[in-house]
């Protein structure tokens, strides 16, 4: 765990990246789930920096799609989608700070088949949608229920996919807006980026006192782009360690692992999401190494990496990163 | 004014398009202005369908830019931008209905020069922005204060532009979201579409009981696209007649004049805004005339009209319309 | 017609906007039609600046769709689509000049029903396409044949649309590229912009000696965006007056009428087409009036006009214009 | 090398993936380089399927940028950019076939510093461009010359990047178009996708008899997106094995390695490039495994991978792939 000591959380966290008190939020504790990221809900929990919190999350469908004969459009009730646990108030967090959230573990929760994927009308990467409005008939709705455990995702008799869990939706509250949990943006939200998994630390801008952390929408595995609109959705138990970086001042989510540093942009069209992520990375790299912005720009033209999160949500999400070994 | 009798408002309004009680909301009455479109604010006024309401609006800068030597980035305090009057609660309005808002007049308010336009860093149609993130240096900030009266806009000794006022931002509340008044969307908001002016009726979807009408951001004149990010911004007095269409069920704002019927879409990229607007129009035209959707699609390929509202806001706005004389 | 004397063609044309020799290119004269804009074809005609040329054009389907029971996908043979008459070599034209093409008249040609519109699979503004690739089933193919004369377009017993003809595809050759006549770009091409009609002068950049003017694809009428992918396509006889502006140096097509000056941009996404057109207009306006670029930018935020040509071709086309009365 | 036997080239190639005659094209052999992908140039070489060809390529600047004090905008002469070696005519290739090009090796060529990267005005991912037209001043031009050998890329005293070479631009001729070598499209071209390197086989659609293979623009290393507009550009010696797949019928470039199968889409905006690539992959996966298209779509929402090639060229390029171990 020595890389943690050199991480931003380890070096700059109020708790210096050390684990503090432990807390738990069960489904019952949460009671009422949230469908917007905003400052108008009461915190379900208040914690000190360093807190280790175990959080139970619903799947994105709130567990209402239970069998392959279900019809999503009859069950899902917009805008009451993608239920979020939280918000968690972090003491001392003020506008301009960042919450550091280290993801310790994600475990599937509930009875098999615990995983759900489906086709929802006018939603997905290869179909007309409410925005990319088409006259073509929508694809037929479909549900697939899939067994998942921490050893694998059992797609078929022939194909087992790895269990590569991550948090699809996590973020802080905007200052005065309350935005659908279907959307990703500068505060995080529904980024659907597979890098937001165990071992990573995500730094989320604080826009409102307490930060007000929400999360939900865990995925057992997801391809780049979340092609059909949803991933393999699972209810889960997530273990987080939460720290606070005073005055961190990042405008967009930042993600750190042992190997790399990433920034995450969300926008439409997709090139704008990439531009946001890369501009944040250029500026960070220049500041971190003392290079000029144009030197950083030219270095990234040689070694920058891009991960496509989603190309299906109200904004698309992209992570741009650099291997730490080139940050000198 | 006989066309009003044949308008949707005249035929289907609860008040049959007839004027009812009169009301007024002054700047002082409003007191606290709003920077989000949402259901979390208390109504400033409750009215019956048919009400005629006189509303005072701030300019988009809340009157804080007073002279040409001002520096917008020092004065403007994101997210407290584009202050809105309202919300107005319309009795009987329920989810699935539409508010019909007929714009009777828009008059500049305050001391000359009453109009303001300006260049704000990283905002506008021909510059890098927070989304279309660039490394180029921003343009220098500038403010222009311009005399305006109902006879004209006095750009220079040589050039007087016409006074063509409209409401830049008007809409209803989302059901559970509270979204920045800088953004246009399915409920209206910051569409910046010059057709939303005197003589027009706009039909806004009701997502929440009472509709919760907000408005602000009047413009003395604006080019298509609102090119530099703002128009000629004025404080104003707006006179509206508000009716209620039960079960109207439009998903996006609809606008009617004596001559034409329009739908307004807002999205990025700009083709998606156009697709939304045109798909709504295709479906309306098919339903109205009994033609098939593909007949309507082929008729509009010959006579549809597009008006670009803005290409600078968080979503871009487009109105697609057809002349009523072709709707048979 | 005094405005012609003050037009760019009148003031700067080699022939001073005066009509010179007359020429004719019939379908038989042309013989072999072209499906690319490029420098690899031999000129069908050489003319002096001032030449008045009568040109017969095929419709975009080369006249192969003759009845409503035809199936476009069986008849049309990609890439042999949108046949072009030309190229016309203009003597003295060199890279950096512009051809000035004044459109004198456009007349339908052939037997009734002379107009054709249709739905082609995976082509159009409200359907998935080869670029906006979808899994949805395409719309059913359809053909409509419509009577057209110079008095009107006879859509149905109830609806007659006006005859508002224009040239859908017109341009010069690129220097070394040969690009499909389905595409619009910096040299003109398939812009599908209704302003390119009788009374207008279009200034097309010369990239290759002789300019090499191609044209075709006339439309009897078209809505903004050419929504279903094609307009009302007609074979036609076009009368043009061609002049040459030495050293004009425009990067993109420029269009002038008695009332306004326009620049035409073509790109995807649609906002980029608008940006191109508006940036050219800003720069022209600043140069023409002695204002700074930011003054021009602020004036256009108040009075710029946008016309959507097409939102269906390989690049989308937009014209941005200003009324000449504000150019002082 | 056993995977080659099971590759498409091994199973379906006219030469069954076996190496045949050897050929060489030096810079001197080529003589005149090409700046368009088209059918109007004479082949520099004719080969039988199975041919192993050693090709010398210029760097994208034709070797004209030789020192860090050079000014690219003074040296580079649009449209004479990105010189291509070729075309190579493959005997027996007909429209509807595919060329299979296995990349055996790529070696830097010439004197150190052999690598060039630079900032070119109005070109790059984080600046205004000729399409994303801005009024901001361009970044200052810069050139960096960098030592490269097959052991590494020597960015600075502190940072050595790996040598990860690939072919930036490779493709076949369109049927009748001749398109700038700066552009990627359905026939390949300037895709700038790092997967097109040693060990991979790329299948390129044949649009014209002989296929007419062009290539150039090798990169010593490149980050995802080719952020500043160019990668680390090198002159190189490329060794290829060329086979022919009769009737392969792919619409877009397909790439195979031991581990995965990829399709490459190029379009703007970036989501359309992703849609193209993923739709090709969905259809291939369904056909290959006997699953339905919607099953393939749902499997890829769990395990599809996306590689961003470029976000700077006239069209953006994306590869979408699946690991072969999941293709059952």
Tab-separated table of C-alpha atoms in Angstrom, chain A:
chain	number	residue	atom	x	y	z
A	1	UNK	CA	0.000	0.000	0.000
A	2	UNK	CA	2.991	2.289	-0.167
A	3	UNK	CA	1.693	4.100	-3.249
A	4	UNK	CA	-1.097	5.449	-1.095
A	5	UNK	CA	1.413	7.396	0.937
A	6	UNK	CA	2.527	9.184	-2.204
A	7	UNK	CA	-0.992	9.672	-3.538
A	8	UNK	CA	-2.725	13.026	-3.304
A	9	UNK	CA	-4.936	11.526	-0.624
A	10	UNK	CA	-1.920	10.351	1.357
A	11	UNK	CA	-0.007	13.586	1.034
A	12	UNK	CA	-2.750	16.180	1.208
A	13	UNK	CA	-5.750	14.565	2.844
A	14	UNK	CA	-6.976	15.993	6.129
A	15	UNK	CA	-6.702	12.424	7.466
A	16	UNK	CA	-3.475	11.821	5.499
A	17	UNK	CA	-5.108	8.846	3.800
A	18	UNK	CA	-5.443	7.012	7.116
A	19	UNK	CA	-8.591	5.047	7.858
A	20	UNK	CA	-10.786	6.509	10.595
A	21	UNK	CA	-14.166	5.591	12.029
A	22	UNK	CA	-16.324	3.013	10.309
A	23	UNK	CA	-19.951	3.542	9.290
A	24	UNK	CA	-22.606	1.645	7.441
A	25	UNK	CA	-25.606	2.686	5.342
A	26	UNK	CA	-27.928	-0.197	4.565
A	27	UNK	CA	-30.857	-0.074	2.187
A	28	UNK	CA	-33.077	0.218	5.246
A	29	UNK	CA	-30.964	2.999	6.724
A	30	UNK	CA	-31.256	4.926	3.520
A	31	UNK	CA	-35.009	4.431	3.297
A	32	UNK	CA	-35.723	7.052	0.663
A	33	UNK	CA	-33.432	7.003	-2.349
A	34	UNK	CA	-32.526	9.993	-4.457
A	35	UNK	CA	-32.833	10.564	-8.205
A	36	UNK	CA	-31.051	13.881	-8.382
A	37	UNK	CA	-27.635	15.166	-7.329
A	38	UNK	CA	-28.464	18.282	-5.414
A	39	UNK	CA	-28.321	20.231	-2.161
A	40	UNK	CA	-32.010	19.913	-1.301
A	41	UNK	CA	-31.874	16.501	0.436
A	42	UNK	CA	-30.915	15.868	4.048
A	43	UNK	CA	-27.686	13.926	4.600
A	44	UNK	CA	-28.149	10.313	5.587
A	45	UNK	CA	-24.799	10.360	7.383
A	46	UNK	CA	-22.186	12.821	8.584
A	47	UNK	CA	-18.565	11.697	8.767
A	48	UNK	CA	-15.111	12.969	9.605
A	49	UNK	CA	-12.366	12.823	6.984
A	50	UNK	CA	-10.856	9.335	7.076
A	51	UNK	CA	-14.195	7.617	7.579
A	52	UNK	CA	-14.602	4.123	6.193
A	53	UNK	CA	-18.190	3.688	5.041
A	54	UNK	CA	-19.928	0.549	3.885
A	55	UNK	CA	-22.785	1.448	1.566
A	56	UNK	CA	-25.514	-0.733	0.137
A	57	UNK	CA	-26.655	0.306	-3.292
A	58	UNK	CA	-29.653	-0.648	-5.408
A	59	UNK	CA	-29.108	-1.529	-9.014
A	60	UNK	CA	-29.985	1.172	-11.539
A	61	UNK	CA	-33.501	-0.251	-11.844
A	62	UNK	CA	-34.074	-0.220	-8.081
A	63	UNK	CA	-34.397	-4.000	-8.275
A	64	UNK	CA	-37.684	-3.803	-10.172
A	65	UNK	CA	-36.582	-5.812	-13.200
A	66	UNK	CA	-36.623	-9.309	-11.817
A	67	UNK	CA	-37.088	-11.649	-14.740
A	68	UNK	CA	-36.375	-11.896	-18.451
A	69	UNK	CA	-40.034	-11.541	-19.361
A	70	UNK	CA	-40.255	-8.112	-17.757
A	71	UNK	CA	-40.875	-5.098	-19.985
A	72	UNK	CA	-38.590	-2.245	-18.914
A	73	UNK	CA	-40.748	0.537	-20.345
A	74	UNK	CA	-43.677	-0.613	-18.234
A	75	UNK	CA	-41.624	-0.905	-15.061
A	76	UNK	CA	-39.330	2.100	-15.215
A	77	UNK	CA	-40.889	5.413	-14.253
A	78	UNK	CA	-38.887	8.379	-15.507
A	79	UNK	CA	-37.485	10.495	-13.782
A	80	UNK	CA	-37.399	8.079	-10.843
A	81	UNK	CA	-34.430	6.114	-12.211
A	82	UNK	CA	-30.920	5.271	-11.049
A	83	UNK	CA	-31.540	5.497	-7.270
A	84	UNK	CA	-28.686	6.904	-5.243
A	85	UNK	CA	-27.576	6.280	-1.710
A	86	UNK	CA	-26.572	9.352	0.273
A	87	UNK	CA	-25.871	12.143	0.563
A	88	UNK	CA	-22.970	11.765	2.976
A	89	UNK	CA	-21.872	15.007	4.567
A	90	UNK	CA	-18.110	15.267	5.131
A	91	UNK	CA	-17.286	17.587	7.980
A	92	UNK	CA	-15.153	20.544	7.061
A	93	UNK	CA	-15.716	20.272	3.313
A	94	UNK	CA	-16.163	23.659	1.669
A	95	UNK	CA	-16.528	24.937	-1.874
A	96	UNK	CA	-13.149	24.688	-3.590
A	97	UNK	CA	-12.080	21.541	-1.695
A	98	UNK	CA	-12.263	17.999	-3.048
A	99	UNK	CA	-13.568	14.811	-1.524
A	100	UNK	CA	-11.090	11.941	-1.953
A	101	UNK	CA	-12.969	8.671	-2.191
A	102	UNK	CA	-10.901	5.504	-2.169
A	103	UNK	CA	-12.815	2.474	-3.349
A	104	UNK	CA	-11.921	-0.500	-1.182
A	105	UNK	CA	-14.321	-3.142	-2.474
A	106	UNK	CA	-17.522	-3.790	-4.402
A	107	UNK	CA	-19.474	-7.004	-3.774
A	108	UNK	CA	-22.661	-8.203	-5.461
A	109	UNK	CA	-25.645	-8.315	-3.166
A	110	UNK	CA	-28.862	-10.370	-3.374
A	111	UNK	CA	-30.134	-13.531	-4.986
A	112	UNK	CA	-29.016	-14.963	-8.306
A	113	UNK	CA	-29.283	-14.061	-11.086
A	114	UNK	CA	-28.011	-10.882	-9.518
A	115	UNK	CA	-27.046	-9.149	-12.781
A	116	UNK	CA	-29.415	-7.409	-15.180
A	117	UNK	CA	-28.876	-5.975	-18.617
A	118	UNK	CA	-31.599	-4.881	-21.009
A	119	UNK	CA	-32.680	-2.940	-24.058
A	120	UNK	CA	-34.835	0.093	-23.263
A	121	UNK	CA	-36.706	1.845	-26.104
A	122	UNK	CA	-34.932	4.916	-27.517
A	123	UNK	CA	-31.940	4.467	-25.236
A	124	UNK	CA	-28.493	3.178	-26.175
A	125	UNK	CA	-25.493	3.855	-28.372
A	126	UNK	CA	-26.709	2.309	-31.628
A	127	UNK	CA	-30.330	3.451	-31.632
A	128	UNK	CA	-32.270	6.664	-32.073
A	129	UNK	CA	-32.904	8.370	-28.736
A	130	UNK	CA	-34.806	11.260	-27.229
A	131	UNK	CA	-31.944	13.527	-28.327
A	132	UNK	CA	-30.752	11.848	-31.506
A	133	UNK	CA	-34.392	11.816	-32.508
A	134	UNK	CA	-35.260	9.385	-35.296
A	135	UNK	CA	-38.406	8.182	-37.008
A	136	UNK	CA	-37.161	4.578	-37.134
A	137	UNK	CA	-39.053	2.079	-35.009
A	138	UNK	CA	-37.253	1.277	-31.750
A	139	UNK	CA	-35.633	-2.106	-31.163
A	140	UNK	CA	-37.745	-4.624	-29.300
A	141	UNK	CA	-37.276	-4.508	-25.547
A	142	UNK	CA	-35.298	-7.298	-23.950
A	143	UNK	CA	-34.098	-8.289	-20.506
A	144	UNK	CA	-31.242	-10.621	-19.671
A	145	UNK	CA	-30.678	-11.824	-16.122
A	146	UNK	CA	-27.147	-13.086	-15.535
A	147	UNK	CA	-25.484	-14.912	-12.648
A	148	UNK	CA	-22.578	-12.976	-11.152
A	149	UNK	CA	-20.174	-13.677	-8.327
A	150	UNK	CA	-16.753	-12.348	-7.504
A	151	UNK	CA	-15.214	-15.021	-9.738
A	152	UNK	CA	-17.043	-14.156	-12.915
A	153	UNK	CA	-19.986	-13.109	-14.990
A	154	UNK	CA	-21.718	-16.119	-16.512
A	155	UNK	CA	-22.897	-14.871	-19.908
A	156	UNK	CA	-23.432	-18.306	-21.467
A	157	UNK	CA	-22.328	-21.920	-21.276
A	158	UNK	CA	-19.380	-20.993	-23.449
A	159	UNK	CA	-18.415	-17.539	-22.255
A	160	UNK	CA	-17.540	-16.402	-18.763
A	161	UNK	CA	-16.531	-12.771	-18.459
A	162	UNK	CA	-14.368	-11.517	-15.600
A	163	UNK	CA	-15.836	-9.784	-12.564
A	164	UNK	CA	-14.554	-6.218	-12.967
A	165	UNK	CA	-16.816	-4.155	-10.751
A	166	UNK	CA	-16.989	-0.403	-10.504
A	167	UNK	CA	-19.286	2.387	-9.359
A	168	UNK	CA	-21.294	3.701	-12.321
A	169	UNK	CA	-22.564	6.821	-10.574
A	170	UNK	CA	-20.747	8.738	-7.854
A	171	UNK	CA	-20.398	12.419	-7.176
A	172	UNK	CA	-20.950	15.456	-5.036
A	173	UNK	CA	-23.814	17.927	-5.025
A	174	UNK	CA	-23.859	20.970	-7.294
A	175	UNK	CA	-24.130	24.255	-5.411
A	176	UNK	CA	-27.697	25.156	-6.363
A	177	UNK	CA	-28.696	22.727	-9.092
A	178	UNK	CA	-30.316	19.330	-8.555
A	179	UNK	CA	-29.488	17.229	-11.601
A	180	UNK	CA	-30.788	13.831	-12.637
A	181	UNK	CA	-28.677	10.906	-11.476
A	182	UNK	CA	-28.750	9.764	-15.124
A	183	UNK	CA	-26.371	12.583	-16.045
A	184	UNK	CA	-22.626	12.906	-15.542
A	185	UNK	CA	-21.035	16.320	-15.222
A	186	UNK	CA	-18.310	18.367	-13.499
A	187	UNK	CA	-19.308	17.002	-10.071
A	188	UNK	CA	-19.168	13.360	-11.175
A	189	UNK	CA	-22.540	11.616	-11.438
A	190	UNK	CA	-23.358	8.949	-13.995
A	191	UNK	CA	-19.924	8.711	-15.614
A	192	UNK	CA	-20.039	4.949	-16.143
A	193	UNK	CA	-16.261	4.822	-16.309
A	194	UNK	CA	-14.809	1.379	-15.530
A	195	UNK	CA	-11.734	2.881	-13.879
A	196	UNK	CA	-13.860	3.950	-10.901
A	197	UNK	CA	-13.300	0.580	-9.245
A	198	UNK	CA	-11.478	-1.046	-6.326
A	199	UNK	CA	-7.965	0.317	-5.906
A	200	UNK	CA	-8.720	3.737	-7.336
A	201	UNK	CA	-9.105	7.057	-5.567
A	202	UNK	CA	-11.477	9.577	-7.092
A	203	UNK	CA	-11.226	13.288	-6.236
A	204	UNK	CA	-14.581	15.019	-6.565
A	205	UNK	CA	-14.962	18.812	-6.482
A	206	UNK	CA	-16.829	20.187	-3.471
A	207	UNK	CA	-19.407	22.730	-4.582
A	208	UNK	CA	-21.498	22.919	-1.415
A	209	UNK	CA	-20.570	22.692	2.265
A	210	UNK	CA	-20.194	19.052	3.327
A	211	UNK	CA	-19.582	17.904	-0.227
A	212	UNK	CA	-22.727	15.754	-0.113
A	213	UNK	CA	-21.520	12.493	-1.623
A	214	UNK	CA	-24.011	10.338	-3.524
A	215	UNK	CA	-23.389	6.966	-5.163
A	216	UNK	CA	-25.162	4.042	-6.789
A	217	UNK	CA	-25.420	2.136	-10.049
A	218	UNK	CA	-22.690	-0.481	-9.583
A	219	UNK	CA	-21.685	-2.606	-12.562
A	220	UNK	CA	-20.220	-6.124	-12.471
A	221	UNK	CA	-18.506	-5.466	-15.796
A	222	UNK	CA	-18.886	-2.938	-18.594
A	223	UNK	CA	-17.463	-2.476	-22.051
A	224	UNK	CA	-16.126	0.884	-23.201
A	225	UNK	CA	-19.053	3.122	-24.068
A	226	UNK	CA	-21.746	1.108	-22.223
A	227	UNK	CA	-22.952	0.323	-25.690
A	228	UNK	CA	-26.582	-0.707	-25.297
A	229	UNK	CA	-27.287	1.954	-22.648
A	230	UNK	CA	-26.832	-0.141	-19.521
A	231	UNK	CA	-24.004	-2.355	-18.305
A	232	UNK	CA	-24.363	-5.485	-16.204
A	233	UNK	CA	-26.258	-3.807	-13.406
A	234	UNK	CA	-25.993	-5.199	-9.868
A	235	UNK	CA	-27.128	-4.338	-6.387
A	236	UNK	CA	-23.984	-4.176	-4.316
A	237	UNK	CA	-22.174	-3.481	-1.113
A	238	UNK	CA	-19.468	-0.875	-1.541
A	239	UNK	CA	-16.715	-0.111	0.920
A	240	UNK	CA	-15.241	3.387	0.705
A	241	UNK	CA	-12.644	5.413	2.548
A	242	UNK	CA	-13.411	9.111	2.416
A	243	UNK	CA	-10.871	11.860	2.906
A	244	UNK	CA	-10.930	15.598	2.320
A	245	UNK	CA	-8.411	17.633	0.302
A	246	UNK	CA	-8.619	21.273	1.323
A	247	UNK	CA	-8.353	23.810	-1.488
A	248	UNK	CA	-7.737	21.148	-4.128
A	249	UNK	CA	-9.650	23.229	-6.634
A	250	UNK	CA	-10.182	20.670	-9.393
A	251	UNK	CA	-12.973	21.649	-11.783
A	252	UNK	CA	-13.715	18.090	-12.892
A	253	UNK	CA	-13.328	14.620	-11.351
A	254	UNK	CA	-9.747	13.375	-11.041
A	255	UNK	CA	-8.836	9.723	-10.564
A	256	UNK	CA	-5.627	8.215	-9.282
A	257	UNK	CA	-4.345	4.654	-9.221
A	258	UNK	CA	-0.938	3.244	-8.440
A	259	UNK	CA	-0.059	3.490	-12.129
A	260	UNK	CA	-1.741	6.563	-13.532
A	261	UNK	CA	-3.423	9.932	-13.091
A	262	UNK	CA	-6.666	10.633	-14.943
A	263	UNK	CA	-9.158	13.450	-15.418
A	264	UNK	CA	-12.752	12.785	-16.435
A	265	UNK	CA	-14.757	15.028	-18.752
A	266	UNK	CA	-18.440	14.730	-19.605
A	267	UNK	CA	-20.087	16.556	-22.501
A	268	UNK	CA	-21.627	16.206	-25.926
A	269	UNK	CA	-20.411	15.728	-28.575
A	270	UNK	CA	-17.859	13.137	-27.524
A	271	UNK	CA	-14.890	15.196	-28.689
A	272	UNK	CA	-15.829	17.852	-26.152
A	273	UNK	CA	-15.726	15.275	-23.344
A	274	UNK	CA	-12.243	14.328	-24.556
A	275	UNK	CA	-11.173	17.954	-24.798
A	276	UNK	CA	-12.278	18.675	-21.225
A	277	UNK	CA	-10.458	15.644	-19.860
A	278	UNK	CA	-7.284	16.314	-21.801
A	279	UNK	CA	-7.187	20.040	-21.005
A	280	UNK	CA	-7.431	19.284	-17.292
A	281	UNK	CA	-4.640	16.742	-17.701
A	282	UNK	CA	-2.421	19.156	-19.678
A	283	UNK	CA	-2.770	21.769	-16.978
A	284	UNK	CA	-2.155	19.338	-14.142
A	285	UNK	CA	0.885	17.845	-15.868
A	286	UNK	CA	2.378	21.250	-16.560
A	287	UNK	CA	1.877	22.337	-12.956
A	288	UNK	CA	3.138	19.042	-11.519
A	289	UNK	CA	6.341	18.886	-13.552
A	290	UNK	CA	7.135	22.524	-14.225
A	291	UNK	CA	6.839	22.006	-17.960
A	292	UNK	CA	5.016	24.548	-20.099
A	293	UNK	CA	1.474	23.772	-21.187
A	294	UNK	CA	2.671	23.245	-24.741
A	295	UNK	CA	5.363	20.809	-23.585
A	296	UNK	CA	2.713	18.887	-21.673
A	297	UNK	CA	0.471	18.987	-24.743
A	298	UNK	CA	3.264	17.543	-26.898
A	299	UNK	CA	4.148	14.857	-24.359
A	300	UNK	CA	0.515	13.751	-24.213
A	301	UNK	CA	0.325	13.576	-27.997
A	302	UNK	CA	2.839	10.751	-27.527
A	303	UNK	CA	1.653	8.967	-24.399
A	304	UNK	CA	-1.818	10.117	-23.308
A	305	UNK	CA	-4.430	7.391	-22.842
A	306	UNK	CA	-8.186	7.722	-23.316
A	307	UNK	CA	-10.868	5.558	-21.758
A	308	UNK	CA	-14.396	5.874	-23.065
A	309	UNK	CA	-16.855	5.642	-20.185
A	310	UNK	CA	-20.256	6.050	-21.736
A	311	UNK	CA	-21.618	7.160	-25.105
A	312	UNK	CA	-25.239	6.776	-24.031
A	313	UNK	CA	-25.991	9.082	-21.085
A	314	UNK	CA	-27.258	12.692	-21.325
A	315	UNK	CA	-23.582	13.641	-21.466
A	316	UNK	CA	-20.839	11.286	-22.643
A	317	UNK	CA	-17.846	10.593	-20.342
A	318	UNK	CA	-14.181	10.178	-21.157
A	319	UNK	CA	-11.140	9.724	-18.957
A	320	UNK	CA	-7.753	11.014	-20.176
A	321	UNK	CA	-4.704	9.775	-18.307
A	322	UNK	CA	-0.944	9.549	-18.185
A	323	UNK	CA	1.198	6.830	-16.653
A	324	UNK	CA	2.856	8.177	-13.513
A	325	UNK	CA	6.233	6.943	-14.710
A	326	UNK	CA	6.218	9.685	-17.337
A	327	UNK	CA	5.355	12.438	-14.886
A	328	UNK	CA	8.801	13.832	-14.103
